[in-house]
Amino acid sequence: MVNAMIKNQISLSKNQKIVLDYIQKIKKPVKAYSILSGVKKSGINAPPQVYRALDKLIEKGKIHKIESQNSFIACNIGDCATPHAVAFSICNQCEIVTEINDQKLFKYLSDFKDKSGVNFKGYNLEFFGVCDSCKAI
Amino acid sequence: MVNAMIKNQISLSKNQKIVLDYIQKIKKPVKAYSILSGVKKSGINAPPQVYRALDKLIEKGKIHKIESQNSFIACNIGDCATPHAVAFSICNQCEIVTEINDQKLFKYLSDFKDKSGVNFKGYNLEFFGVCDSCKAI
DNA sequence: AAAATTACGTTATAATATAACATCAATATT
DNA sequence: AATATTGATGTTATATTATAACGTAATTTT
């Protein structure tokens, strides 16, 4: 159905909306149990409700998981077309995380082939260093 | 002291040796609690002993953490000179993990600058896909 | 409307990781 | 050589992160 097709691009369930709203509000990486605390007043009571929403939001490109922190952050590239090909910079001092949106980097990585010639569609890249603000201190 | 300088390059404590031996023997990524089970007979009894050894072994470039799996793997680039600048390929099917040793890739990543011109010394890159063996099936 | 899929709510528990503290060993410093 | 410092160990307890399992409800597809 056409309606469904249009809807599918953005359609989120009730809990998914609640969790996404919370993550977008925070603007920083948040941990699953912080999300749980933050959305308790919205009627979400238990970890599985949060983790299920997180899984779906990742699939739908709305959020990403920062693997080195076990935290979650809203996608800042609109509706992320490539939810499994992402790059971030992480400041070791203030722990601020910034999603990198660099077409040249993306192309380089998605074209990359290992020694046996295998090409990988997906990747997760996390840069570590000191951000500008922290350098200034 | 010269002796200490030479020794420092390779010196590992008792528990560090036990844990490293075990990880090297396995050749696949291993989880901390599997390590714990595997080294109980060597006299290591509790999680902190394992995690402390893991931390030091990472610092010393002997092993790496696969962040997306919370697992640990022996460095296959000898004594890794850059323990905080690593890349892996991970097969989604058999979960085999291979450390990538590609100077061009390393140079590209360590030269990378984000939009505000910040350069990051360290990075963790995990590629996801299907390995050759699994593709053949 | 029936069937299939997706989402929800709940309880319990598994898996991953660290805090805290006492002790011991190795190494620098005096 | 005695002392201070640092790094490592052993242990108990607990914090943090994540999922299994089950029944029910809502939504979508056929």
Short mmCIF file of C-alpha atoms (C1' of nucleotides) in Angstrom, two decimals:
data_model
loop_
_atom_site.label_atom_id
_atom_site.label_comp_id
_atom_site.label_asym_id
_atom_site.label_seq_id
_atom_site.Cartn_x
_atom_site.Cartn_y
_atom_site.Cartn_z
CA MET A 1 0.00 0.00 0.00
CA VAL A 2 1.29 3.43 -0.91
CA ASN A 3 0.36 4.82 2.44
CA ALA A 4 2.43 2.19 4.14
CA MET A 5 5.38 2.81 1.86
CA ILE A 6 5.45 6.48 2.61
CA LYS A 7 4.85 5.83 6.27
CA ASN A 8 7.53 3.13 6.53
CA GLN A 9 10.28 5.58 5.83
CA ILE A 10 9.61 7.38 9.06
CA SER A 11 7.17 5.28 11.01
CA LEU A 12 8.15 4.61 14.57
CA SER A 13 6.23 2.81 17.26
CA LYS A 14 5.16 4.51 20.45
CA ASN A 15 8.15 3.38 22.51
CA GLN A 16 10.56 4.02 19.67
CA LYS A 17 9.31 7.63 19.50
CA ILE A 18 9.65 8.10 23.23
CA VAL A 19 13.19 6.78 23.27
CA LEU A 20 14.25 8.70 20.17
CA ASP A 21 12.79 11.96 21.49
CA TYR A 22 14.79 11.52 24.66
CA ILE A 23 18.05 10.77 22.85
CA GLN A 24 17.61 13.70 20.49
CA LYS A 25 16.89 16.01 23.39
CA ILE A 26 20.12 15.05 25.15
CA LYS A 27 22.40 15.64 22.12
CA LYS A 28 25.20 13.72 23.81
CA PRO A 29 25.76 9.97 23.94
CA VAL A 30 23.45 8.40 26.51
CA LYS A 31 23.55 5.03 28.16
CA ALA A 32 20.64 2.65 28.03
CA TYR A 33 19.89 2.87 31.73
CA SER A 34 20.00 6.67 31.65
CA ILE A 35 17.45 6.51 28.90
CA LEU A 36 15.37 4.19 31.05
CA SER A 37 15.42 6.69 33.94
CA GLY A 38 14.64 9.51 31.56
CA VAL A 39 11.60 7.89 30.01
CA LYS A 40 10.07 6.27 33.09
CA LYS A 41 7.61 9.13 33.34
CA SER A 42 6.49 8.28 29.80
CA GLY A 43 5.45 4.81 30.90
CA ILE A 44 8.49 2.79 29.98
CA ASN A 45 9.33 0.60 32.93
CA ALA A 46 11.86 -2.04 32.05
CA PRO A 47 15.18 -2.53 30.24
CA PRO A 48 13.83 -4.74 27.44
CA GLN A 49 11.52 -1.96 26.35
CA VAL A 50 14.45 0.39 25.99
CA TYR A 51 16.78 -2.12 24.33
CA ARG A 52 14.10 -3.17 21.85
CA ALA A 53 13.49 0.42 20.88
CA LEU A 54 17.23 1.04 20.57
CA ASP A 55 17.68 -1.94 18.24
CA LYS A 56 14.93 -0.74 15.95
CA LEU A 57 16.13 2.86 15.97
CA ILE A 58 19.58 1.70 14.95
CA GLU A 59 18.14 -0.39 12.10
CA LYS A 60 16.14 2.62 10.98
CA GLY A 61 19.18 4.87 11.01
CA LYS A 62 17.83 7.20 13.68
CA ILE A 63 20.54 6.55 16.21
CA HIS A 64 23.95 4.94 16.41
CA LYS A 65 25.69 2.97 19.09
CA ILE A 66 29.08 4.20 20.24
CA GLU A 67 30.66 0.81 20.77
CA SER A 68 33.57 1.96 22.87
CA GLN A 69 31.20 3.59 25.34
CA ASN A 70 28.12 1.40 25.22
CA SER A 71 26.20 4.57 24.60
CA PHE A 72 23.75 5.80 22.01
CA ILE A 73 23.56 9.02 20.06
CA ALA A 74 21.08 10.50 17.60
CA CYS A 75 22.13 10.39 13.99
CA ASN A 76 23.09 13.88 12.91
CA ILE A 77 23.00 13.13 9.21
CA GLY A 78 19.24 13.32 9.00
CA ASP A 79 17.80 9.93 8.23
CA CYS A 80 21.04 8.06 8.00
CA ALA A 81 21.11 6.12 4.76
CA THR A 82 23.92 3.91 5.96
CA PRO A 83 23.23 2.97 9.56
CA HIS A 84 25.97 0.35 9.44
CA ALA A 85 28.70 2.52 7.95
CA VAL A 86 29.49 5.23 10.43
CA ALA A 87 32.36 7.25 11.82
CA PHE A 88 32.75 9.30 14.97
CA SER A 89 35.31 11.37 16.75
CA ILE A 90 35.50 11.01 20.49
CA CYS A 91 37.28 13.39 22.81
CA ASN A 92 39.17 11.49 25.46
CA GLN A 93 38.87 14.39 27.83
CA CYS A 94 35.29 15.60 27.67
CA GLU A 95 33.97 12.45 25.99
CA ILE A 96 32.04 14.52 23.48
CA VAL A 97 31.16 12.49 20.43
CA THR A 98 30.72 13.94 16.96
CA GLU A 99 29.40 12.03 14.00
CA ILE A 100 31.67 12.47 11.01
CA ASN A 101 30.02 13.20 7.69
CA ASP A 102 32.80 13.09 5.13
CA GLN A 103 32.03 11.64 1.73
CA LYS A 104 35.66 11.09 0.85
CA LEU A 105 36.22 9.09 4.03
CA PHE A 106 33.04 7.11 3.42
CA LYS A 107 34.08 6.30 -0.12
CA TYR A 108 37.55 5.30 0.96
CA LEU A 109 36.19 2.93 3.57
CA SER A 110 33.40 1.42 1.53
CA ASP A 111 35.83 0.82 -1.34
CA PHE A 112 38.40 -0.76 0.92
CA LYS A 113 39.38 -4.33 0.22
CA ASP A 114 41.37 -6.53 2.54
CA LYS A 115 44.34 -8.62 1.47
CA SER A 116 42.19 -11.42 0.12
CA GLY A 117 40.19 -8.90 -1.89
CA VAL A 118 37.09 -8.98 0.28
CA ASN A 119 35.09 -5.78 0.37
CA PHE A 120 33.05 -4.83 3.42
CA LYS A 121 29.83 -2.89 3.19
CA GLY A 122 29.62 -1.95 6.81
CA TYR A 123 32.05 -0.41 9.21
CA ASN A 124 32.24 1.35 12.51
CA LEU A 125 35.05 3.83 12.94
CA GLU A 126 35.79 5.65 16.16
CA PHE A 127 38.56 8.23 16.28
CA PHE A 128 40.07 9.12 19.63
CA GLY A 129 41.81 12.34 20.51
CA VAL A 130 41.37 15.69 22.10
CA CYS A 131 38.76 18.04 20.73
CA ASP A 132 39.40 21.71 19.94
CA SER A 133 37.72 23.00 23.08
CA CYS A 134 39.73 20.72 25.32
CA LYS A 135 42.97 21.55 23.50
CA ALA A 136 42.36 25.22 24.23
CA ILE A 137 42.35 24.64 27.99
CA MET B 1 69.04 1.28 34.03
CA VAL B 2 69.71 -0.28 30.67
CA ASN B 3 68.62 -3.68 31.84
CA ALA B 4 65.26 -2.28 32.86
CA MET B 5 64.86 -0.48 29.56
CA ILE B 6 65.39 -3.63 27.57
CA LYS B 7 63.20 -5.61 29.90
CA ASN B 8 60.37 -3.08 29.83
CA GLN B 9 59.75 -3.68 26.17
CA ILE B 10 58.57 -7.18 26.80
CA SER B 11 58.12 -7.59 30.50
CA LEU B 12 54.83 -8.98 31.60
CA SER B 13 53.69 -9.85 35.09
CA LYS B 14 52.70 -13.37 36.04
CA ASN B 15 48.99 -12.89 35.51
CA GLN B 16 49.56 -10.94 32.32
CA LYS B 17 51.56 -13.85 30.93
CA ILE B 18 48.91 -16.37 31.89
CA VAL B 19 46.15 -14.36 30.27
CA LEU B 20 48.16 -13.58 27.15
CA ASP B 21 49.17 -17.22 26.71
CA TYR B 22 45.55 -18.23 26.86
CA ILE B 23 44.42 -15.60 24.35
CA GLN B 24 47.21 -16.46 21.94
CA LYS B 25 46.39 -20.15 22.19
CA ILE B 26 42.75 -19.55 21.25
CA LYS B 27 43.48 -17.47 18.12
CA LYS B 28 39.89 -16.24 18.02
CA PRO B 29 38.33 -13.39 19.96
CA VAL B 30 37.61 -14.48 23.51
CA LYS B 31 35.40 -12.97 26.16
CA ALA B 32 36.71 -12.00 29.56
CA TYR B 33 34.73 -14.64 31.40
CA SER B 34 35.84 -17.36 29.00
CA ILE B 35 39.38 -16.32 29.75
CA LEU B 36 38.59 -16.53 33.44
CA SER B 37 37.30 -20.10 33.05
CA GLY B 38 40.30 -20.98 30.92
CA VAL B 39 42.89 -19.74 33.38
CA LYS B 40 41.30 -20.90 36.65
CA LYS B 41 43.61 -23.88 36.71
CA SER B 42 46.53 -21.44 36.57
CA GLY B 43 45.43 -19.87 39.82
CA ILE B 44 43.44 -16.89 38.60
CA ASN B 45 40.19 -16.83 40.53
CA ALA B 46 38.31 -13.59 40.04
CA PRO B 47 37.24 -11.15 37.31
CA PRO B 48 39.40 -8.24 38.47
CA GLN B 49 42.53 -10.31 37.95
CA VAL B 50 41.52 -10.93 34.36
CA TYR B 51 40.39 -7.39 33.61
CA ARG B 52 43.54 -5.90 35.10
CA ALA B 53 45.70 -8.14 32.96
CA LEU B 54 43.61 -7.30 29.89
CA ASP B 55 44.03 -3.55 30.46
CA LYS B 56 47.78 -3.84 30.70
CA LEU B 57 48.06 -6.17 27.72
CA ILE B 58 46.12 -3.66 25.63
CA GLU B 59 48.40 -0.83 26.76
CA LYS B 60 51.40 -2.95 25.86
CA GLY B 61 50.04 -3.74 22.41
CA LYS B 62 49.81 -7.48 23.01
CA ILE B 63 46.06 -7.72 22.53
CA HIS B 64 43.18 -5.65 21.23
CA LYS B 65 39.60 -5.31 22.32
CA ILE B 66 36.94 -5.91 19.71
CA GLU B 67 34.52 -3.26 20.88
CA SER B 68 31.47 -4.49 19.03
CA GLN B 69 31.82 -7.91 20.65
CA ASN B 70 33.32 -7.15 24.05
CA SER B 71 35.95 -9.67 23.20
CA PHE B 72 39.72 -9.74 23.10
CA ILE B 73 42.16 -10.99 20.50
CA ALA B 74 45.92 -11.34 20.33
CA CYS B 75 47.68 -8.73 18.23
CA ASN B 76 48.82 -10.38 15.02
CA ILE B 77 51.20 -7.61 14.07
CA GLY B 78 53.88 -8.74 16.47
CA ASP B 79 54.35 -6.19 19.18
CA CYS B 80 51.82 -3.71 18.00
CA ALA B 81 53.42 -0.29 17.83
CA THR B 82 50.06 1.46 17.73
CA PRO B 83 47.76 -0.24 20.19
CA HIS B 84 45.26 2.57 19.86
CA ALA B 85 45.12 2.67 16.07
CA VAL B 86 43.71 -0.60 14.88
CA ALA B 87 41.45 -2.06 12.24
CA PHE B 88 39.63 -5.37 11.98
CA SER B 89 37.33 -7.22 9.68
CA ILE B 90 34.53 -9.17 11.27
CA CYS B 91 32.47 -11.80 9.52
CA ASN B 92 28.82 -11.44 10.44
CA GLN B 93 28.26 -15.11 9.83
CA CYS B 94 31.11 -16.97 11.49
CA GLU B 95 32.20 -14.02 13.63
CA ILE B 96 35.81 -14.61 12.69
CA VAL B 97 37.89 -11.50 13.31
CA THR B 98 40.99 -10.59 11.37
CA GLU B 99 43.32 -7.78 12.23
CA ILE B 100 44.02 -5.61 9.22
CA ASN B 101 47.62 -4.63 8.58
CA ASP B 102 47.47 -2.16 5.72
CA GLN B 103 49.91 0.73 5.77
CA LYS B 104 47.91 2.76 3.25
CA LEU B 105 44.79 2.47 5.35
CA PHE B 106 46.72 3.36 8.50
CA LYS B 107 48.22 6.40 6.85
CA TYR B 108 44.88 7.53 5.51
CA LEU B 109 43.28 7.28 8.93
CA SER B 110 46.08 8.80 10.95
CA ASP B 111 46.27 11.71 8.50
CA PHE B 112 42.53 12.26 8.59
CA LYS B 113 41.30 15.62 9.80
CA ASP B 114 37.74 16.41 10.69
CA LYS B 115 35.87 19.48 9.50
CA SER B 116 37.38 21.72 12.14
CA GLY B 117 40.83 20.50 11.19
CA VAL B 118 41.37 18.32 14.22
CA ASN B 119 43.58 15.31 13.70
CA PHE B 120 43.14 12.16 15.74
CA LYS B 121 46.02 9.91 16.68
CA GLY B 122 43.96 6.95 17.70
CA TYR B 123 41.16 5.06 16.05
CA ASN B 124 39.29 1.82 16.17
CA LEU B 125 37.87 0.57 12.90
CA GLU B 126 35.71 -2.50 12.58
CA PHE B 127 34.56 -3.64 9.16
CA PHE B 128 31.52 -5.88 8.93
CA GLY B 129 30.72 -8.27 6.13
CA VAL B 130 30.92 -11.85 5.04
CA CYS B 131 34.29 -13.51 4.86
CA ASP B 132 35.49 -15.55 1.88
CA SER B 133 34.84 -18.92 3.49
CA CYS B 134 31.27 -18.00 4.40
CA LYS B 135 30.62 -16.53 0.96
CA ALA B 136 31.60 -19.86 -0.59
CA ILE B 137 28.85 -21.69 1.26
"C1'" DA C 1 -11.68 -12.13 8.72
"C1'" DA C 2 -7.71 -15.08 9.26
"C1'" DA C 3 -2.89 -15.26 9.35
"C1'" DA C 4 1.37 -13.30 10.05
"C1'" DT C 5 4.21 -9.95 11.80
"C1'" DT C 6 5.55 -6.47 14.89
"C1'" DA C 7 5.25 -4.34 19.23
"C1'" DC C 8 4.31 -4.33 24.22
"C1'" DG C 9 4.67 -5.31 29.33
"C1'" DT C 10 6.71 -8.01 32.84
"C1'" DT C 11 9.73 -10.96 35.63
"C1'" DA C 12 13.80 -12.88 36.11
"C1'" DT C 13 18.51 -13.54 35.15
"C1'" DA C 14 22.72 -13.55 32.29
"C1'" DA C 15 26.88 -11.28 30.93
"C1'" DT C 16 30.19 -7.63 31.37
"C1'" DA C 17 32.91 -4.73 34.32
"C1'" DT C 18 34.59 -2.13 38.38
"C1'" DA C 19 35.04 -0.36 43.46
"C1'" DA C 20 37.33 -0.98 47.43
"C1'" DC C 21 40.62 -2.72 50.49
"C1'" DA C 22 44.37 -5.37 52.32
"C1'" DT C 23 48.71 -7.30 51.10
"C1'" DC C 24 52.87 -8.28 48.54
"C1'" DA C 25 56.72 -7.47 45.17
"C1'" DA C 26 59.70 -4.75 42.41
"C1'" DT C 27 62.08 -0.40 41.59
"C1'" DA C 28 63.81 4.01 42.58
"C1'" DT C 29 65.60 7.50 45.95
"C1'" DT C 30 68.06 8.81 49.67
"C1'" DA D 1 70.98 -0.80 53.02
"C1'" DA D 2 66.72 1.50 54.52
"C1'" DT D 3 62.92 3.92 52.72
"C1'" DA D 4 59.57 5.63 49.67
"C1'" DT D 5 57.08 4.79 45.53
"C1'" DT D 6 54.95 2.36 42.29
"C1'" DG D 7 52.97 -1.71 40.23
"C1'" DA D 8 50.86 -6.14 40.92
"C1'" DT D 9 48.04 -9.46 43.49
"C1'" DG D 10 44.03 -11.70 45.92
"C1'" DT D 11 39.45 -11.20 47.52
"C1'" DT D 12 34.68 -9.80 48.38
"C1'" DA D 13 31.09 -7.42 46.95
"C1'" DT D 14 28.51 -4.88 43.73
"C1'" DA D 15 27.62 -1.97 39.65
"C1'" DT D 16 26.52 -1.84 34.83
"C1'" DT D 17 24.98 -3.61 30.51
"C1'" DA D 18 22.03 -6.74 28.12
"C1'" DT D 19 18.90 -10.62 27.03
"C1'" DA D 20 15.69 -14.87 27.73
"C1'" DA D 21 11.26 -16.15 28.09
"C1'" DC D 22 6.43 -15.70 28.26
"C1'" DG D 23 1.90 -13.94 27.52
"C1'" DT D 24 -0.75 -10.34 25.37
"C1'" DA D 25 -2.06 -6.61 22.16
"C1'" DA D 26 -1.80 -3.99 18.02
"C1'" DT D 27 -0.90 -3.64 13.17
"C1'" DT D 28 -0.23 -5.20 8.53
"C1'" DT D 29 -0.72 -8.58 4.88
"C1'" DT D 30 -3.19 -11.98 2.50
#
